[in-house]
XYZ file of C-alpha atoms in Angstrom:
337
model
C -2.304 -18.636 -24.883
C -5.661 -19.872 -24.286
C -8.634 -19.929 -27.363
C -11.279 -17.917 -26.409
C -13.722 -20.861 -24.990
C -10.681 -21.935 -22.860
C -10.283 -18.368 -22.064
C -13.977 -17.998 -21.086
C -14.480 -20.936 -19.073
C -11.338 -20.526 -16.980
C -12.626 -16.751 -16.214
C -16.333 -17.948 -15.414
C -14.290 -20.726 -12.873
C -12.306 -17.698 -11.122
C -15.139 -15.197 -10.954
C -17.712 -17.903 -9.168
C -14.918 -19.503 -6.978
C -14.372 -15.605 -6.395
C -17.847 -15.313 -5.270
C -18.416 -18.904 -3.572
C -15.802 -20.031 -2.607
C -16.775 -23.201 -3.747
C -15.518 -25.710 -6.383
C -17.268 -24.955 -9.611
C -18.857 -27.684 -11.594
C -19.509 -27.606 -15.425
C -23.076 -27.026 -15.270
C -22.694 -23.588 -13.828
C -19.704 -22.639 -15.932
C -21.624 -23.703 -18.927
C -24.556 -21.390 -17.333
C -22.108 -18.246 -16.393
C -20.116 -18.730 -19.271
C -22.782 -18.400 -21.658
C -21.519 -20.931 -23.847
C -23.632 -22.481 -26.698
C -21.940 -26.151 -26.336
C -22.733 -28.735 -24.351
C -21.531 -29.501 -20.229
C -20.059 -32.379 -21.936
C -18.030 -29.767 -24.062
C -17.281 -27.757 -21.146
C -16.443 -30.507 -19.305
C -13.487 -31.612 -21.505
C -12.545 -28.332 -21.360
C -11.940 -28.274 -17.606
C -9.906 -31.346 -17.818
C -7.559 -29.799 -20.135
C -7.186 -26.596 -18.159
C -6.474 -28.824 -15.367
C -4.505 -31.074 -17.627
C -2.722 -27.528 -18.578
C -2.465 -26.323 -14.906
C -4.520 -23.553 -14.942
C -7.345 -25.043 -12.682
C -7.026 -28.249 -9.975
C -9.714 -30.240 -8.320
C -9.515 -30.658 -4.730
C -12.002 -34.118 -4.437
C -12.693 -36.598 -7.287
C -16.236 -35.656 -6.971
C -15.812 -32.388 -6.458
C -15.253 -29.311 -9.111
C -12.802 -27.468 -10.134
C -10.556 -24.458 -8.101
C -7.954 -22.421 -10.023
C -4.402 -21.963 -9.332
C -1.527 -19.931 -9.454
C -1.440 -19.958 -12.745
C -5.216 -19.565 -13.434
C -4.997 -16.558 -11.354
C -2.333 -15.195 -13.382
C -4.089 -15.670 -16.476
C -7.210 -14.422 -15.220
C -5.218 -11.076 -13.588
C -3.498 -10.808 -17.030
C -6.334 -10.732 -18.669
C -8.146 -7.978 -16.819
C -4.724 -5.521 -17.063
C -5.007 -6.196 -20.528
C -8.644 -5.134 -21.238
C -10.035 -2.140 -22.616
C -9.160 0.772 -20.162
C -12.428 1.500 -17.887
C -13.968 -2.130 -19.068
C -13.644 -4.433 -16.588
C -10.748 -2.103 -13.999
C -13.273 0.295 -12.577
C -14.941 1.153 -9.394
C -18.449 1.743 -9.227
C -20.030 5.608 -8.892
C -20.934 5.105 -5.216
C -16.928 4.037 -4.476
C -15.887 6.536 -6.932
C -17.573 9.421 -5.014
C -16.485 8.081 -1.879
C -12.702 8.136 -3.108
C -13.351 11.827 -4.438
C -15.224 12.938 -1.514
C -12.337 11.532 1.051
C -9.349 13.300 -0.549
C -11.407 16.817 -0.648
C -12.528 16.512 2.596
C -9.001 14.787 4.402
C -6.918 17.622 6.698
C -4.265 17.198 9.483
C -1.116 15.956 9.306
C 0.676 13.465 6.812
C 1.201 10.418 9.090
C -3.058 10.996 9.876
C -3.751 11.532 6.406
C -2.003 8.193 5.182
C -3.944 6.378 8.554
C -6.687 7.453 7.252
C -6.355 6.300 3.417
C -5.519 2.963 4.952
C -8.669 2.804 6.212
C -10.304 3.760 3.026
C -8.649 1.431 0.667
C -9.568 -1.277 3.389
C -12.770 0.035 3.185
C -13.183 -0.145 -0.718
C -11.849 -4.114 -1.050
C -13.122 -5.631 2.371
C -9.550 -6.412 2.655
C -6.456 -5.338 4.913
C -4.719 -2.259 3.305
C -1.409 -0.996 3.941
C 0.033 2.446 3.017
C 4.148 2.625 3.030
C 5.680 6.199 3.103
C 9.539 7.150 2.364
C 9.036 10.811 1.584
C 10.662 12.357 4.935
C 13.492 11.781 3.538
C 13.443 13.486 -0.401
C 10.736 16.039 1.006
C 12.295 19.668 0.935
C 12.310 21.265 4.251
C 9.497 24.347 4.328
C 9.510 25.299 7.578
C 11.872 24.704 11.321
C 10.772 25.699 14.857
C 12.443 25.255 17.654
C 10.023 25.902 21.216
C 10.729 25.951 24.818
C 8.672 23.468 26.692
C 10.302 23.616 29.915
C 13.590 24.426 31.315
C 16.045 22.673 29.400
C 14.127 21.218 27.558
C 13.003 21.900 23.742
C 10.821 21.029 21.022
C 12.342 20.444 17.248
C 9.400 21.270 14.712
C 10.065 20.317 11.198
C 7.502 21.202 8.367
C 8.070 19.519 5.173
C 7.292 20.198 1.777
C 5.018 17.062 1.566
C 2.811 17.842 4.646
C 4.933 15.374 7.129
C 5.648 17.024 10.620
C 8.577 15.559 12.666
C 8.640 16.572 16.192
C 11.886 16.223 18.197
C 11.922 16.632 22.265
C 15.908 17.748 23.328
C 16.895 17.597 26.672
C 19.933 20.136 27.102
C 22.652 20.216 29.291
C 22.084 23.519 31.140
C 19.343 26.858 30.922
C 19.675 28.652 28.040
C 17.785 31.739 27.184
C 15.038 33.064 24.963
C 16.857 34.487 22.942
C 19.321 32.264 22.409
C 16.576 29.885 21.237
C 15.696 32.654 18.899
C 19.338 32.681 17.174
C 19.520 29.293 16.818
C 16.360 28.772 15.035
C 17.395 31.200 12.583
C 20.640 29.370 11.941
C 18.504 26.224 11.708
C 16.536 27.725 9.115
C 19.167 29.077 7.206
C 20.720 25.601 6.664
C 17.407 23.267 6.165
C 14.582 25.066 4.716
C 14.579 24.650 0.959
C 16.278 21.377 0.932
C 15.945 17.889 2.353
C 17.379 17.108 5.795
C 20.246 15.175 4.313
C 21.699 17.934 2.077
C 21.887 20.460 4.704
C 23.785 23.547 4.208
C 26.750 23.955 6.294
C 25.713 26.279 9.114
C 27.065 29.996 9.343
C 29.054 30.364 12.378
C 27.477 33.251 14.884
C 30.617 33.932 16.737
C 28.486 32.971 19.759
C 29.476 29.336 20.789
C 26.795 28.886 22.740
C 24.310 29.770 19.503
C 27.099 27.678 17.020
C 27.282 24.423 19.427
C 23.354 24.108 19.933
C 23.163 24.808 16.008
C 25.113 21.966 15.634
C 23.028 19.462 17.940
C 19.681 20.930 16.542
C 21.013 19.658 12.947
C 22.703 16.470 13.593
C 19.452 15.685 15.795
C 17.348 15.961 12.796
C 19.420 14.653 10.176
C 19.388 11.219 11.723
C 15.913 11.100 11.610
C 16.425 10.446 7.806
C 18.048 7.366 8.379
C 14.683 5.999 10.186
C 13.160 3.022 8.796
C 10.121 3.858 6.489
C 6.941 4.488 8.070
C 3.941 2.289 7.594
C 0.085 2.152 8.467
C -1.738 -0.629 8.636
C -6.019 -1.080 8.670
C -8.683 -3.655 8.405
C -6.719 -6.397 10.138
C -9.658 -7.629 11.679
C -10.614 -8.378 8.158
C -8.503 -11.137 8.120
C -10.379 -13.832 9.903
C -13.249 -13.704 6.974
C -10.946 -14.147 4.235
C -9.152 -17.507 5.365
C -10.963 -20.218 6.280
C -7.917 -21.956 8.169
C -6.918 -20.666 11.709
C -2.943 -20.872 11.235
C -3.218 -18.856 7.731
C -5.255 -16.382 9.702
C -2.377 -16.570 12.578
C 0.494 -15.944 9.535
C -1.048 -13.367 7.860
C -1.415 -11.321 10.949
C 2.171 -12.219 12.529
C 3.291 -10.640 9.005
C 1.222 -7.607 9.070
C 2.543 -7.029 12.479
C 6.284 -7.309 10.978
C 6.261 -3.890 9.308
C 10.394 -4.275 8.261
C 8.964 -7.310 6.464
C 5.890 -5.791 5.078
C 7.774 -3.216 3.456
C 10.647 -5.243 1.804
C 7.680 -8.100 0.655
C 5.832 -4.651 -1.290
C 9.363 -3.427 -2.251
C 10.451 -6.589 -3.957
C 6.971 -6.902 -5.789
C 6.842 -3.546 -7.005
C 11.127 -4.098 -7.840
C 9.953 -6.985 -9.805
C 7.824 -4.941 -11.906
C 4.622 -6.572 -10.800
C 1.228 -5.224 -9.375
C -0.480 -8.316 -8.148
C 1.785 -10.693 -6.554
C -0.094 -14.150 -6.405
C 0.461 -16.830 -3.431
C 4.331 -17.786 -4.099
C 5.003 -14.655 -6.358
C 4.833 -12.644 -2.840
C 8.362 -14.463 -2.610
C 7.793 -14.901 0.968
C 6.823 -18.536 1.961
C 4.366 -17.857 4.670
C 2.349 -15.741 2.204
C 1.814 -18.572 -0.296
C -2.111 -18.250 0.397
C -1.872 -14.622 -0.549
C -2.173 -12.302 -3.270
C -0.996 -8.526 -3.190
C -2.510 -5.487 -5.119
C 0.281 -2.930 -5.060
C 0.877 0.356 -6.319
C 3.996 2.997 -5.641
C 2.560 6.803 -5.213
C 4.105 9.797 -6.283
C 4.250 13.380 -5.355
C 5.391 15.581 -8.326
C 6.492 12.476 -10.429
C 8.939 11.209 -7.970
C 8.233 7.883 -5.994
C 7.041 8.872 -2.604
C 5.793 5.243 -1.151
C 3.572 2.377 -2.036
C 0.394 1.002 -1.252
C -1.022 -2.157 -1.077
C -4.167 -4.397 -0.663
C -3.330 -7.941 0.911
C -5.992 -11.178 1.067
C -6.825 -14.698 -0.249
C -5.656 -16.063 -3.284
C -9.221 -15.855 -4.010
C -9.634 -11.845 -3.557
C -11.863 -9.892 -5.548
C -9.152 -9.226 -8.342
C -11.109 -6.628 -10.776
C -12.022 -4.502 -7.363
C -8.692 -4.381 -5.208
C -7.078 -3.336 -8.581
C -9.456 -0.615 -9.379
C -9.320 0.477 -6.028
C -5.289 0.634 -6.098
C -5.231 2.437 -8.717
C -7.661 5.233 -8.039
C -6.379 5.728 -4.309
C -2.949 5.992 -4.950
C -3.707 8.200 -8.089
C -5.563 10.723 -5.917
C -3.444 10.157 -2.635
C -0.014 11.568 -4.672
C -2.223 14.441 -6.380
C -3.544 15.174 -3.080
C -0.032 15.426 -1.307
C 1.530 17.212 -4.817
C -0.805 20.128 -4.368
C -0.006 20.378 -1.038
């Protein structure tokens, strides 16, 4: 544990090398601090945190940077404040939040596009938005339409709001009706539950009906076995947050590896963590990095995760208010339906 000058000076440090991105120097930190001793004072200080490694400097000349470990203090700090104090977004953000998850329609996959874009929006940063639902989410609805001959569309309605849509190609005409009758069936064995606890289906006596019932279900059952779905926004936000080319290059390469994104937000949120700084990420080409995370829920069960991903350097208090608030409203929203 730091005293509380340590405490103060190492959080005026992260705040204006937040801002700057600049090494800070003890005159301003005895300015921002707003600390009644003198920059030789403060300047002791700072060789002790950096003695301590919570802060390095990157010339002789030059002042001070924090590290891992400053970061972690400094996000430590904040999750331990008051609630509201320091964790909050500001009324205009606020509204915006409240405005966007009134407003929002469609379908789930453009819904969670969309609330990408917003909590990209809210932290200048890229967001990402993971969803494994499909596969808890109760069935509500099945629909099985003629497109063309021989060929049929699968329409699955979830509980959650996520539409599947299946195209089947089948081996010979088969009627209206027939169609008809197997829909039913299809019905009778999904709707209520979750694609992988199907019912058994009721035999019809009719093998044509029985063996298309069959396809029909084993056609949408594997699509629970589909890898999780995720949407990406604001990679073009990258570039400003890194001043090197090649991190620029790695963070994009990764955001572009969705398998990877979602294990990396997995293993952080498995960890028990909500900001994963630079090597907590686990994931060596994210060492410059720092994720805000946050799992959603829809009616108290775990229904995916979001996340906020930039420089070591991000603006902490703001990606974690924004986390927070978006993936508070995003499960309400898809709870109610």
């Amino acid at each position: 544990m730091l005293d509380d000058r340590k405490a103060a000076i190492l959080t005026a440090v992260v705040e204006e090398y937040i801002e700057t991105a600049s090494p800070v120097g003890s005159g301003s930190v005895a300015k921002s601090a707003k600390l009644s001793v003198s920059s030789a004072t403060v300047r002791n200080e700072l060789a002790a945190l950096e003695s301590d490694g919570y802060l390095q400097q990157p010339h002789t000349s030059a002042g001070r940077i924090p590290t891992e470990k400053g970061y972690r203090y400094f996000v430590d700090a904040l999750k331990a404040s008051p609630p509201g104090d320091r964790l909050q977004l500001g009324t205009p953000q606020s509204r915006l939040v409240l405005d966007f998850f009134t407003e929002v329609r469609g379908e789930l996959e453009t819904m969670l596009q969309q609330t990408a874009g917003l909590l990209s929006n809210l932290t200048d940063q890229p967001a990402v938005v993971i969803d494994h639902s499909v596969e808890a989410a109760e069935v509500r609805s099945v629909q099985l339409v003629p497109l063309a001959d021989r060929v049929v569309l699968a329409v699955v309605v979830f509980a959650n709001g996520a539409v599947e849509k299946h195209t089947m190609t089948l081996a010979g005409d088969v009627a209206v009706e027939t169609i008809e009758r197997v829909t039913a069936s299809v019905r009778a064995a999904l709707e209520g539950r979750p694609l992988a606890a199907a019912a058994p289906a009721r035999p019809t006596g009719d093998p044509d009906v029985d063996g298309l019932v069959g396809v029909v279900i084993d056609l949408l059952g594997a699509s629970t076995g589909e890898a999780d779905r995720v949407y990406v926004d604001g990679t073009s936000r990258v570039a400003s947050g890194f001043e090197a080319i090649d991190s620029v290059k790695r963070v994009l390469t990764i955001l572009e590896q969705q398998l990877v994104v979602v294990n990396v937000i997995t293993d952080v949120l498995d960890r028990g963590l909500s900001v994963a700084i630079g090597t907590e990420t686990g994931l060596a080409k994210l060492e410059e990095v720092s994720m805000v995370v946050s799992p959603y829920r829809i009616d108290g069960e775990d229904a995916g995760s979001i996340a906020v991903l930039g420089p070591t350097r991000m603006n902490y208090p703001q990606a974690m208010a924004a986390v927070a608030v978006v993936s508070r409203h995003l499960g309400q929203r898809l709870s109610d339906g």
